[in-house]
C-alpha atoms as a PDB file:
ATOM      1  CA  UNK A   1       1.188 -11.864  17.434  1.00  0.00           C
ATOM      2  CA  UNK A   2      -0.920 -11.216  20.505  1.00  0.00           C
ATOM      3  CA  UNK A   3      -1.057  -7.655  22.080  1.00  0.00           C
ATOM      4  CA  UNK A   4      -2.111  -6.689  25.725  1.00  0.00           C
ATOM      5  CA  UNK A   5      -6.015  -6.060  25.703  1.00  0.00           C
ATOM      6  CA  UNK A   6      -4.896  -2.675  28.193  1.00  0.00           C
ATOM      7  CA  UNK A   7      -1.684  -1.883  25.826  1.00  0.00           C
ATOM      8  CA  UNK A   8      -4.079  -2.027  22.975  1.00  0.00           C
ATOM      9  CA  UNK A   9      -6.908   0.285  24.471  1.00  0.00           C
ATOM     10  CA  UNK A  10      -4.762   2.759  25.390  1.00  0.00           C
ATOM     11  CA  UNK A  11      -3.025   3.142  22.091  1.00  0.00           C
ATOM     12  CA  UNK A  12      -6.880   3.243  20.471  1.00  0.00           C
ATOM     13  CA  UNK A  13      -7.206   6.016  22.522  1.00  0.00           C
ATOM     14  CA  UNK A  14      -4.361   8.173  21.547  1.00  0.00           C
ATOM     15  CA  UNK A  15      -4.431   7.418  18.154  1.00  0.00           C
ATOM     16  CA  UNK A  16      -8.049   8.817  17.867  1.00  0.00           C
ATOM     17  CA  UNK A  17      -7.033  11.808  19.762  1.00  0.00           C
ATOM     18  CA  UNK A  18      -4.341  11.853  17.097  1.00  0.00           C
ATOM     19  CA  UNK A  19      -7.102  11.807  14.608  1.00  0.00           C
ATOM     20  CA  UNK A  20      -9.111  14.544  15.706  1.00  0.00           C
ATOM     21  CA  UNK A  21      -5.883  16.873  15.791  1.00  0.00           C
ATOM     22  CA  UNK A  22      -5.990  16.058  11.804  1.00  0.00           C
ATOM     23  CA  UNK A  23      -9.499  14.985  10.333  1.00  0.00           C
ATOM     24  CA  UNK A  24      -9.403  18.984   9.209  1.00  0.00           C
ATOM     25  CA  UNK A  25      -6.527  18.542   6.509  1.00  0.00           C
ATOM     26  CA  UNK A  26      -9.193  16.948   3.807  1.00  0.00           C
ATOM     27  CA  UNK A  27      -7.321  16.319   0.483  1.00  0.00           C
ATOM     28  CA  UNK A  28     -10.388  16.186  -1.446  1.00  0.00           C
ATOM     29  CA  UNK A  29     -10.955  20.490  -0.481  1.00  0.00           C
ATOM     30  CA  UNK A  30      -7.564  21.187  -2.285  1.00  0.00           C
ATOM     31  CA  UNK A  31      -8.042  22.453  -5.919  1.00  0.00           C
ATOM     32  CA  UNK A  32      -4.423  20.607  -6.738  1.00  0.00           C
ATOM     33  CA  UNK A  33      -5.568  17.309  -5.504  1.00  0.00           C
ATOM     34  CA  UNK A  34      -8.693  17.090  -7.496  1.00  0.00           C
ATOM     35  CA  UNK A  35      -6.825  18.797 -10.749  1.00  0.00           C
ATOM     36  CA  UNK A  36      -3.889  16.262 -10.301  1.00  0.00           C
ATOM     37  CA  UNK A  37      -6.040  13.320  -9.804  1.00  0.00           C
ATOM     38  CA  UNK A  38      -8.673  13.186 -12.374  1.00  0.00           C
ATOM     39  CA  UNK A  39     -10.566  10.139 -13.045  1.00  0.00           C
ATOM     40  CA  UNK A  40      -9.726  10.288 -17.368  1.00  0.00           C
ATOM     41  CA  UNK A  41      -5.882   9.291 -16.070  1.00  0.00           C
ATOM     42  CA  UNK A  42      -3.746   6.864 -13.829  1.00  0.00           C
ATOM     43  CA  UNK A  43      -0.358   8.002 -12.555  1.00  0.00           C
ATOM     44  CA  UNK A  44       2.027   4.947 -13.549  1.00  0.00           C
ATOM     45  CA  UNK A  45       5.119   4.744 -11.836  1.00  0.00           C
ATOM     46  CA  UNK A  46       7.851   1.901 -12.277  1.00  0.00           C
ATOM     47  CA  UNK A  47      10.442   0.536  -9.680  1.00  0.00           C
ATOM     48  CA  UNK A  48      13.924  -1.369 -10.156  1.00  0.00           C
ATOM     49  CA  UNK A  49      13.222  -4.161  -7.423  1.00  0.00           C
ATOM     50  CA  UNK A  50      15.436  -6.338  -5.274  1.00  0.00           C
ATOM     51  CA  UNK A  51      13.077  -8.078  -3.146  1.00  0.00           C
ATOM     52  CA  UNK A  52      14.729 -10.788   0.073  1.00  0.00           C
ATOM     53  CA  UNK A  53      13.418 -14.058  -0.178  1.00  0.00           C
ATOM     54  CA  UNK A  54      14.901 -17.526   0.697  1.00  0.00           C
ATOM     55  CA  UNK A  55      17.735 -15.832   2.279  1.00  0.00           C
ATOM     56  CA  UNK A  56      18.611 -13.339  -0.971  1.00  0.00           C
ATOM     57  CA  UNK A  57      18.191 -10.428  -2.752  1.00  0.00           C
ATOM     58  CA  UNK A  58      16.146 -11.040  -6.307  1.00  0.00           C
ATOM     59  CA  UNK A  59      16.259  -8.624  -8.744  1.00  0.00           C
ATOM     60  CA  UNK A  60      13.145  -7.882  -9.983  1.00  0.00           C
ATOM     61  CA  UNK A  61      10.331  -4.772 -10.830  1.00  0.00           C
ATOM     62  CA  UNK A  62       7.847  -2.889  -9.079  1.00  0.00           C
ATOM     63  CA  UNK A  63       4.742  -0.992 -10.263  1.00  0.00           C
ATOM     64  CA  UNK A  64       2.593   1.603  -8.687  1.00  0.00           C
ATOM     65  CA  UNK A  65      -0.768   2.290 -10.528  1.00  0.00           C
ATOM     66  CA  UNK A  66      -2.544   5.545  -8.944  1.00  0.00           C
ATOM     67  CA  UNK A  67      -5.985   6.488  -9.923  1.00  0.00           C
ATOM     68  CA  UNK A  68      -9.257   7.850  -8.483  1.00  0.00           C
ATOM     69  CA  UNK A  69     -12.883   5.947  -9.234  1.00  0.00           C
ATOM     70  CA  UNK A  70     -16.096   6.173  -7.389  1.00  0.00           C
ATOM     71  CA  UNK A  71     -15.983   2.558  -5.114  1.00  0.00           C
ATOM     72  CA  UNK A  72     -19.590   1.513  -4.116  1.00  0.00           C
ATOM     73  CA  UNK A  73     -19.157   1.292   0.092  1.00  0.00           C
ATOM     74  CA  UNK A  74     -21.956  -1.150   0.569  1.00  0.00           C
ATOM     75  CA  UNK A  75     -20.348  -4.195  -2.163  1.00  0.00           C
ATOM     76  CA  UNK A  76     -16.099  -2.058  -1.957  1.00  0.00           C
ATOM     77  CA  UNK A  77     -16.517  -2.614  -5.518  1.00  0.00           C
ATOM     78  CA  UNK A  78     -16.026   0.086  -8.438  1.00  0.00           C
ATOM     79  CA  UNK A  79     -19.249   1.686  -9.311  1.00  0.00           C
ATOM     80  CA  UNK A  80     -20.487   0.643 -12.503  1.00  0.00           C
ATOM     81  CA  UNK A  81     -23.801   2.867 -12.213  1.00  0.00           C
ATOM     82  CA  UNK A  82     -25.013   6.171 -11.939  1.00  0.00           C
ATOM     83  CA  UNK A  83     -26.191   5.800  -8.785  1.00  0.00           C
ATOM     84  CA  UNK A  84     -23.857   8.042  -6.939  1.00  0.00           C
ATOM     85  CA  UNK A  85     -25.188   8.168  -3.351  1.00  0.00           C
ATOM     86  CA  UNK A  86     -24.055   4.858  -2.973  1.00  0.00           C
ATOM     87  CA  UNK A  87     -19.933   5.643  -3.522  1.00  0.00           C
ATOM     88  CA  UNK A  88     -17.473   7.682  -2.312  1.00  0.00           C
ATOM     89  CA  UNK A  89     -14.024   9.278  -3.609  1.00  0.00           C
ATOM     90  CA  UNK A  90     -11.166   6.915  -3.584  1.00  0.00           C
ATOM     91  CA  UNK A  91      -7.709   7.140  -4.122  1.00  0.00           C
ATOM     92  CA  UNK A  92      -6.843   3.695  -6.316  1.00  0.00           C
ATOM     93  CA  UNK A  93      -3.115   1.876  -5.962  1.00  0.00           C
ATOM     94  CA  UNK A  94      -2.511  -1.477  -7.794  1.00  0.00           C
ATOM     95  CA  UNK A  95       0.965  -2.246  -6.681  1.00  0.00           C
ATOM     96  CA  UNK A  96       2.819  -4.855  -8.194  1.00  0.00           C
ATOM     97  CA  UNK A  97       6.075  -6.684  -7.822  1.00  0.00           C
ATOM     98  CA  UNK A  98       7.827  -9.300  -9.618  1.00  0.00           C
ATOM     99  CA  UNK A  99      11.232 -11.148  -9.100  1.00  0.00           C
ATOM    100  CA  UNK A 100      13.144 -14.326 -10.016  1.00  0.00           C
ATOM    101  CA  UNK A 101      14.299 -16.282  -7.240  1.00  0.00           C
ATOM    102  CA  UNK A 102      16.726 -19.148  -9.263  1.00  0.00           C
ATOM    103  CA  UNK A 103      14.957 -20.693 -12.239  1.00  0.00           C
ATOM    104  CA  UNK A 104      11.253 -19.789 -11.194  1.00  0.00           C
ATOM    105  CA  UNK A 105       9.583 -16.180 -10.472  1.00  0.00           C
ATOM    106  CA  UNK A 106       6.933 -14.194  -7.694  1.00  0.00           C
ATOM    107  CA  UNK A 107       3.943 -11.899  -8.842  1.00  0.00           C
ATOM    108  CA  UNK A 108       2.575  -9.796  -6.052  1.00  0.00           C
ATOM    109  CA  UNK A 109      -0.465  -8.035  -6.595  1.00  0.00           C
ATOM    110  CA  UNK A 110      -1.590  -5.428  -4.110  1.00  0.00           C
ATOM    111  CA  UNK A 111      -4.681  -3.413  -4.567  1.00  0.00           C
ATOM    112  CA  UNK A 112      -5.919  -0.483  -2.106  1.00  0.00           C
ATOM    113  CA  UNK A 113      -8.791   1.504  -1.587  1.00  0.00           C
ATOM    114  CA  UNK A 114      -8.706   4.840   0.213  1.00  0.00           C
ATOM    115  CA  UNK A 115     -11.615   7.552   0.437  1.00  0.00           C
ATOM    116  CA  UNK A 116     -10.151  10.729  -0.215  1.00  0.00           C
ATOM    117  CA  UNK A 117     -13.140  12.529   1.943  1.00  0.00           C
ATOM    118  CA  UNK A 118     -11.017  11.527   5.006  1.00  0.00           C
ATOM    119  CA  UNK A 119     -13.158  13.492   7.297  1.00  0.00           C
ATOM    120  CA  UNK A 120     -16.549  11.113   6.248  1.00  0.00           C
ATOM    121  CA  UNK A 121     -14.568   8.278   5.654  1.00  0.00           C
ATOM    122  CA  UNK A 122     -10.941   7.894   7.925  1.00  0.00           C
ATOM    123  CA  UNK A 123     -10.560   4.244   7.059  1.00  0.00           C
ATOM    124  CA  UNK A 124      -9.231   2.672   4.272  1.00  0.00           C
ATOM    125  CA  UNK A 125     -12.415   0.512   2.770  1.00  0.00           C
ATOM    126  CA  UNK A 126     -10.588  -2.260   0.943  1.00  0.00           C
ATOM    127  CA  UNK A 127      -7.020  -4.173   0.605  1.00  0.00           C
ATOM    128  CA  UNK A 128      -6.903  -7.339  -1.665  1.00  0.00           C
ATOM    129  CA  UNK A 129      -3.651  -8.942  -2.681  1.00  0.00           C
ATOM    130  CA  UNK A 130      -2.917 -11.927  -4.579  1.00  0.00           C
ATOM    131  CA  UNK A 131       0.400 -14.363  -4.524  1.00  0.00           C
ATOM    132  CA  UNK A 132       2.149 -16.568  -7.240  1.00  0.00           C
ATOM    133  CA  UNK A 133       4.896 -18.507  -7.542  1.00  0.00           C
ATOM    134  CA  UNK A 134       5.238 -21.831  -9.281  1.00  0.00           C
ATOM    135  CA  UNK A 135       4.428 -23.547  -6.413  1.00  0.00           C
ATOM    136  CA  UNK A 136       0.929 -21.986  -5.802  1.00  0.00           C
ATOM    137  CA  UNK A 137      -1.034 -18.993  -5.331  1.00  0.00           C
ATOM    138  CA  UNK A 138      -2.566 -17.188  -2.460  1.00  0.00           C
ATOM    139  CA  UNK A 139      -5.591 -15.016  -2.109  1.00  0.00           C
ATOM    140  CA  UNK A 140      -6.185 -12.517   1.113  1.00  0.00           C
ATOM    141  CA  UNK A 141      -8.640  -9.810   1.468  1.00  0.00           C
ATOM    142  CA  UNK A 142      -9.352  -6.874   4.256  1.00  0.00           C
ATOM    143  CA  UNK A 143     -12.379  -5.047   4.232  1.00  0.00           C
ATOM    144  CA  UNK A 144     -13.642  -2.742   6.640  1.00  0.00           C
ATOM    145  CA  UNK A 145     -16.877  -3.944   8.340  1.00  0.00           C
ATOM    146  CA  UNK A 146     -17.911  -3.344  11.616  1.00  0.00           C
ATOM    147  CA  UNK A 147     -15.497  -0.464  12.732  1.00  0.00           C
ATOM    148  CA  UNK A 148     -12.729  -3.023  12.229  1.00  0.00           C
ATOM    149  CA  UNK A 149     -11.128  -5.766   9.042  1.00  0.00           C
ATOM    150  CA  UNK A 150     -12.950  -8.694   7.809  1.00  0.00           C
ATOM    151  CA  UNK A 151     -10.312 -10.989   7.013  1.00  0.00           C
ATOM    152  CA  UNK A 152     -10.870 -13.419   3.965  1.00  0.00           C
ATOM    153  CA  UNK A 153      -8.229 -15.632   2.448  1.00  0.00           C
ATOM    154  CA  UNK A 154      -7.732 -18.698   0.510  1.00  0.00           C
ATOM    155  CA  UNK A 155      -4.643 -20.494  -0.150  1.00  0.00           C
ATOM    156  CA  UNK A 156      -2.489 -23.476  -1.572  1.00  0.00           C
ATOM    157  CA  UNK A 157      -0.929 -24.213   1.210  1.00  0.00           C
ATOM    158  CA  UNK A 158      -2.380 -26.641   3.926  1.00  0.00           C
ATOM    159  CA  UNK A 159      -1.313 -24.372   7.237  1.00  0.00           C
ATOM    160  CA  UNK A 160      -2.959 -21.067   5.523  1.00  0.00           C
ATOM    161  CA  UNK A 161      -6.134 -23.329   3.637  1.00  0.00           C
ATOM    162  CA  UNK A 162      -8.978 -20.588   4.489  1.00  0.00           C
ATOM    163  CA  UNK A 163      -8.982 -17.552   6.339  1.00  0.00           C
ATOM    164  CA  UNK A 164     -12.956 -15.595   7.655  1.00  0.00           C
ATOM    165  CA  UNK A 165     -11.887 -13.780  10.431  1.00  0.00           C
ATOM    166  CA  UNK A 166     -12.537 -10.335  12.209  1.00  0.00           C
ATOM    167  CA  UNK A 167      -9.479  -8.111  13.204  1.00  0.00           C
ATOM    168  CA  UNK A 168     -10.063  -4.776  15.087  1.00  0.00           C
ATOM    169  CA  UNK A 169      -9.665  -1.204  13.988  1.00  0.00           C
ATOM    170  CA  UNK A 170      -6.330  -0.399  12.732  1.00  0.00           C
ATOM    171  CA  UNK A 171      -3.793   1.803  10.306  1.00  0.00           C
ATOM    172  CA  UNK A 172      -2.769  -0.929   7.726  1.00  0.00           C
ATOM    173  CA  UNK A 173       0.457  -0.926   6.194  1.00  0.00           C
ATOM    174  CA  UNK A 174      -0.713  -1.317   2.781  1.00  0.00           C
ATOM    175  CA  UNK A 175      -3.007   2.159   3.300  1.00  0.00           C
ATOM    176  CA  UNK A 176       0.414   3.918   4.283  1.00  0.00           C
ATOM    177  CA  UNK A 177       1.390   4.285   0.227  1.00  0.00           C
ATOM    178  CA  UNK A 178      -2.248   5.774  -0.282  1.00  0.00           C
ATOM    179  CA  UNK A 179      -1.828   7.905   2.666  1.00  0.00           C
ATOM    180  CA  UNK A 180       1.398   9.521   1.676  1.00  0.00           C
ATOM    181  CA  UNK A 181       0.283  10.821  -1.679  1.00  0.00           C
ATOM    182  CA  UNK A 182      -2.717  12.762  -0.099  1.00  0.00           C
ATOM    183  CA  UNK A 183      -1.605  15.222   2.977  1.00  0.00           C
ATOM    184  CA  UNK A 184       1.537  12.807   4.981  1.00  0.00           C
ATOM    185  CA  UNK A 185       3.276  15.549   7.168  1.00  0.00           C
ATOM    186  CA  UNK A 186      -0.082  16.405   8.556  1.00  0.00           C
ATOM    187  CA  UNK A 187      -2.129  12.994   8.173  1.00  0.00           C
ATOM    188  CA  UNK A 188       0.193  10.192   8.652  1.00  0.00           C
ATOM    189  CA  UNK A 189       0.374   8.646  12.061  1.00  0.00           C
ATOM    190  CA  UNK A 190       3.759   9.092  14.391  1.00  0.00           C
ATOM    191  CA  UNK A 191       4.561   7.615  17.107  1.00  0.00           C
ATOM    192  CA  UNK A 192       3.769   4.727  18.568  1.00  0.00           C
ATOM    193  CA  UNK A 193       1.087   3.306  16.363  1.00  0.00           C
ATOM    194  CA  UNK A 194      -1.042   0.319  15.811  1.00  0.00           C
ATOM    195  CA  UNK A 195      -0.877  -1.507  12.531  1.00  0.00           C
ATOM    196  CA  UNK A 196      -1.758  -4.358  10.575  1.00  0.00           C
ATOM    197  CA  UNK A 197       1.304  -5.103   8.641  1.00  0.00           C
ATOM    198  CA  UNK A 198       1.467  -5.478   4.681  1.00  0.00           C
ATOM    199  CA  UNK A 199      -0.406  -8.506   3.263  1.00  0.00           C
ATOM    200  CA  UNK A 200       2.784  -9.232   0.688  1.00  0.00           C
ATOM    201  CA  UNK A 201       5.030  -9.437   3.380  1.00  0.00           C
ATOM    202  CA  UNK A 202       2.963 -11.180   5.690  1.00  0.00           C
ATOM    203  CA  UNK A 203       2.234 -13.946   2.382  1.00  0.00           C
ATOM    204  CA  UNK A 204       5.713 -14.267   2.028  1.00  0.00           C
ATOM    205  CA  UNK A 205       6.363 -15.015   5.596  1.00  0.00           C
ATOM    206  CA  UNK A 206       3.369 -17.225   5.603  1.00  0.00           C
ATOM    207  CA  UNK A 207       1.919 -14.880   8.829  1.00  0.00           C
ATOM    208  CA  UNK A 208      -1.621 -14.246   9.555  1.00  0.00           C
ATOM    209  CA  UNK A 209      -2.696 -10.625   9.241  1.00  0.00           C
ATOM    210  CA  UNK A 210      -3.003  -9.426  12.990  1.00  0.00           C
ATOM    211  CA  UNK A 211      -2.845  -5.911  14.616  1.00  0.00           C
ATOM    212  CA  UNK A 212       0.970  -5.010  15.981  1.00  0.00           C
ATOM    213  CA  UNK A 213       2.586  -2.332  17.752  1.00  0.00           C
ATOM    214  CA  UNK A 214       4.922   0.035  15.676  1.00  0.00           C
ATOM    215  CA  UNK A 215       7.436   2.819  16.098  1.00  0.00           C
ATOM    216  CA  UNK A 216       7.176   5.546  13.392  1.00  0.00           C
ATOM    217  CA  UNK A 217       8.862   8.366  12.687  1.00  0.00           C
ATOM    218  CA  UNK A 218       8.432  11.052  10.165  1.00  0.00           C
ATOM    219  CA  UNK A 219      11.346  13.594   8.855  1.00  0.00           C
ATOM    220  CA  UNK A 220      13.855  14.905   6.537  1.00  0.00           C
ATOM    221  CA  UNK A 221      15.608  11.902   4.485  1.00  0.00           C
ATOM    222  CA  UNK A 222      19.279  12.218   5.463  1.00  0.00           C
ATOM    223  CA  UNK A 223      20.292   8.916   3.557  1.00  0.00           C
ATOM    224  CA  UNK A 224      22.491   8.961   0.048  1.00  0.00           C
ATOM    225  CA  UNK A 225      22.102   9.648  -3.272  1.00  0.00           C
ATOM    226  CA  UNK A 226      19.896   6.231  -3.984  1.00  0.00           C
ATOM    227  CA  UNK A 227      16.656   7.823  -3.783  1.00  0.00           C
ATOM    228  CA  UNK A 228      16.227  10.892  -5.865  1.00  0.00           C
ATOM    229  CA  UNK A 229      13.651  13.715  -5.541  1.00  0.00           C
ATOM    230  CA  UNK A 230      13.010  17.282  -4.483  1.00  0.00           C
ATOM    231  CA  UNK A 231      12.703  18.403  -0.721  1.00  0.00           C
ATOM    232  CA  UNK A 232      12.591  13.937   0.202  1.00  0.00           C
ATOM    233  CA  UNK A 233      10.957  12.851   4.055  1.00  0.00           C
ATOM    234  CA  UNK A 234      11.136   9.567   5.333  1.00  0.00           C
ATOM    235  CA  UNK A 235       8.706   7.574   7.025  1.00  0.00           C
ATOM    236  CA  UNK A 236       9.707   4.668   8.730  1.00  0.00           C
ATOM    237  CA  UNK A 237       7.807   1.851  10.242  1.00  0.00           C
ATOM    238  CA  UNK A 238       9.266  -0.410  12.638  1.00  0.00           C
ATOM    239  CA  UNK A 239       7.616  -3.157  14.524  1.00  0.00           C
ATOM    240  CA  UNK A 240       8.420  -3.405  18.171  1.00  0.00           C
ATOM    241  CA  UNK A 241       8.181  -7.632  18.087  1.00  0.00           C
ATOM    242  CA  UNK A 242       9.344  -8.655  14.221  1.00  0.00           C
ATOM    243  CA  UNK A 243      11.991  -5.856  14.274  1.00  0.00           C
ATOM    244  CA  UNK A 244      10.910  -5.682  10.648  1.00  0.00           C
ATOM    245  CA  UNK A 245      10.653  -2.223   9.077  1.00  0.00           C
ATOM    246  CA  UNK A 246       9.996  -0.608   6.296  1.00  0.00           C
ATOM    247  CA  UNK A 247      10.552   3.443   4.968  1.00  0.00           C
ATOM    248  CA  UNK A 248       8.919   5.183   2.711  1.00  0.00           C
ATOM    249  CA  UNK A 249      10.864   8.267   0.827  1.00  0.00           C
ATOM    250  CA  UNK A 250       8.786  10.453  -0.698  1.00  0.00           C
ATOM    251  CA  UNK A 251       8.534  14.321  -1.934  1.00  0.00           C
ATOM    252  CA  UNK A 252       7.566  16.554   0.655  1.00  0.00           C
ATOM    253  CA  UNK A 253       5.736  18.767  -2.061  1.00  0.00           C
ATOM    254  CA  UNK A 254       2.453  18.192  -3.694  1.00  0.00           C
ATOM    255  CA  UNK A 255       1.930  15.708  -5.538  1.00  0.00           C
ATOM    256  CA  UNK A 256       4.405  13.807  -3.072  1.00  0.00           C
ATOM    257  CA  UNK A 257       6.002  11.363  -5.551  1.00  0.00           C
ATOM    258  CA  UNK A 258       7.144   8.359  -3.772  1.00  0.00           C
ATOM    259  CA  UNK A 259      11.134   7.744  -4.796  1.00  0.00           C
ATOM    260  CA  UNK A 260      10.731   4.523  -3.034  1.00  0.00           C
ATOM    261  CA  UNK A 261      11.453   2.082  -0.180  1.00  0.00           C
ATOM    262  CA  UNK A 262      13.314  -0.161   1.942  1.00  0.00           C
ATOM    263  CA  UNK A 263      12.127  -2.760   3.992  1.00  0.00           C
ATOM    264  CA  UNK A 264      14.683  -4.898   6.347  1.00  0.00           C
ATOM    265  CA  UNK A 265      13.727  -7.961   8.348  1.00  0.00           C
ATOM    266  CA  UNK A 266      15.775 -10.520  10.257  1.00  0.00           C
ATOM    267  CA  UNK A 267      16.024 -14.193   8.368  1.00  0.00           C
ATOM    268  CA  UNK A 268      18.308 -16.802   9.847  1.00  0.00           C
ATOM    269  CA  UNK A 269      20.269 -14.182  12.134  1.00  0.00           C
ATOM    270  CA  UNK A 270      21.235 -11.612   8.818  1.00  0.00           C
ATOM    271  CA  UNK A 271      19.295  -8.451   8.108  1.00  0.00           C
ATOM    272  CA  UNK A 272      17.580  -8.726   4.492  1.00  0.00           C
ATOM    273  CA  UNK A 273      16.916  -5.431   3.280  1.00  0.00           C
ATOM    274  CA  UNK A 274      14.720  -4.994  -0.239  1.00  0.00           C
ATOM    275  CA  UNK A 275      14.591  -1.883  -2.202  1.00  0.00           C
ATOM    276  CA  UNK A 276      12.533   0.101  -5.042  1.00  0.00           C
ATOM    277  CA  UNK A 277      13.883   2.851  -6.716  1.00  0.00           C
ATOM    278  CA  UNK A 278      12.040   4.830  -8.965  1.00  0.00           C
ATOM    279  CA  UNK A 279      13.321   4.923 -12.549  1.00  0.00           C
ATOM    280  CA  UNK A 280      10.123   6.480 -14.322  1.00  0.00           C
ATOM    281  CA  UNK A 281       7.181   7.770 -14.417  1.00  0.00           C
ATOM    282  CA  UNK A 282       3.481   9.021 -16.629  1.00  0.00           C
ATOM    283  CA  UNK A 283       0.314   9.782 -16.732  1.00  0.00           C
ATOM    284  CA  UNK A 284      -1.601   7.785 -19.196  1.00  0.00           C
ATOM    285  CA  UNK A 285      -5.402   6.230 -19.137  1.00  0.00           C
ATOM    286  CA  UNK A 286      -3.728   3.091 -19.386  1.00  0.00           C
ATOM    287  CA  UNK A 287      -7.355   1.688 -20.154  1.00  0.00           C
ATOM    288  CA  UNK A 288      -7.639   3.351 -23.484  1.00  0.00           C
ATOM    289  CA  UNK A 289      -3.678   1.693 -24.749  1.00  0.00           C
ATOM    290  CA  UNK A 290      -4.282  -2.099 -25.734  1.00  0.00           C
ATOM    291  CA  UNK A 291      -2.665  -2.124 -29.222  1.00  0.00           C
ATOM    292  CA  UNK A 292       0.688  -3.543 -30.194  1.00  0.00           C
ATOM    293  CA  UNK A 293       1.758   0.618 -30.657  1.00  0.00           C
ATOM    294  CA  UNK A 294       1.074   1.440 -27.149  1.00  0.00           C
ATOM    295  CA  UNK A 295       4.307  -0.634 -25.772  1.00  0.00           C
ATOM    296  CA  UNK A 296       6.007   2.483 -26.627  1.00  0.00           C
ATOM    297  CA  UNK A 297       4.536   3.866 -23.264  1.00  0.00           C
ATOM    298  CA  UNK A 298       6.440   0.532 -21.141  1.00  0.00           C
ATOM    299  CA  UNK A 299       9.560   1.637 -22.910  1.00  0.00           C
ATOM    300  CA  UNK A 300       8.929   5.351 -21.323  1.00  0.00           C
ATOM    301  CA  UNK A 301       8.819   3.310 -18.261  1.00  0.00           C
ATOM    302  CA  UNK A 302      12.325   1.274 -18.639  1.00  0.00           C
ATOM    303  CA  UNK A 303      10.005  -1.546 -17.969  1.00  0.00           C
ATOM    304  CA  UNK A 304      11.463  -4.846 -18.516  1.00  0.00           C
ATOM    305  CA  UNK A 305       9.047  -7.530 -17.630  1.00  0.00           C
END
């Protein structure tokens, strides 16, 4: 997806203007925040899925794992040490889906790493994801070097064998479900934004992780009764050459409790739109739960996989 080098600047331009109106609103300053988030727990949330692929909707389940850890910003690795100075504060997802498409299945892994000291650190340090499927797997990594994304991916398939490449400076997708559980009606971007779009869908679609020009809006929800929550806002992403989108509905109140998403794109001329709606949620240092008793917490969840 190639972009205008002059389109490009100027959008840089107002996007860091953007940034300076809201580098003030630090998450990490808020009492609730640091309460909410403490490193002894992970907020575990689970998803009923229907996912498009191959021209369908596959039911399926998501999972969004939320924690803090110190990440080391030299190696964007966990720290393992006491050696402080060398990490910052980082908000943790693992988000993963799974689905059946006829007789064989999808895992989607999804891990993000975003400092919660946004006025040190405004960029999201680290996205990894992995892809399986019984025909293969995929590999693809992001990490912020160099005020912009080292790209790094390996693959199973011949067309997307090995990825090393260098992106510039952009709001990625993936950072978006990060973003809204910190400060979103004062932090997220609006308008028309620059993005690198999510690494899932971009595996799926066998695309190449590139910068791309968005239109995003932020406001009330005003759709049904399928997402549930108090005081709901959506934020909606839509890509000005894919026509893909995706929204995110989420509580407007701390500690903004995604209710899920929808995310529509164009396949053989018919709109495919997937969906995740939440259907439960706990705290719990899942870490600490590896015996045969602690499946009683997945049944909490309604998890079925």
């Amino acid at each position: 997806m190639k972009i205008s080098c002059f389109v490009l600047a100027i959008l840089v331009f107002l996007q860091s203007c953007s940034k300076e109106k809201t580098d003030s609103q630090q998450p990490y300053d808020d009492i609730n925040f640091r309460t909410y988030w403490n490193p002894g727990t992970a907020e575990i949330n689970s998803y009923a899925l229907q996912e498009a692929q191959f021209g369908n909707l596959n039911n399926g389940e998501a999972i969004m794992v939320f924690s803090t850890e110190d990440f080391r910003k030299d190696k964007h690795v966990k720290l393992e040490t006491e050696d402080k100075e060398k990490a910052v504060k980082v908000l943790k997802l693992n988000f993963i889906k799974r689905f059946v498409t006829g007789i064989h299945d999808f895992s989607l892994y999804t891990s993000v790493f975003t400092p919660v000291q946004t006025q040190e650190y405004p960029s999201t340090l680290k996205v990894s994801n992995t892809n399986q499927d019984w025909s293969g797997q995929t590999f693809l990594q992001l990490n912020f070097r160099q005020n912009g994304y080292q790209v790094l991916g390996k693959s199973y398939f011949d067309e997307e064998i090995e990825d090393d490449y260098h992106i510039d400076k952009a709001v990625l997708e993936d950072e978006l479900w990060t973003r809204v559980r910190m400060n979103p009606l004062k932090q997220l971007p609006v308008g028309k934004v620059i993005l690198v779009p999510g690494l899932s869908s971009l595996r799926l679609r066998r695309e190449k992780p590139a910068p791309a020009i968005a239109d995003v809006t932020l406001q009330p929800y005003r759709g049904d009764s399928t997402f549930r929550g108090d005081s709901l806002y959506a934020y909606k992403v839509k890509y000005v050459e894919s026509k893909r989108s995706i929204s995110i509905i989420f509580e407007k109140n701390f500690p903004h409790k995604i209710a899920g998403w929808e995310e529509s794109y164009l396949a053989n001329n018919k709109v495919l739109t997937s969906r995740g709606i939440l259907k439960g949620s706990i705290q719990n240092p899942f870490w600490q739960k590896n015996m045969p008793s602690d499946t009683v917490y997945r049944k909490k969840l309604n998890l079925k996989y």
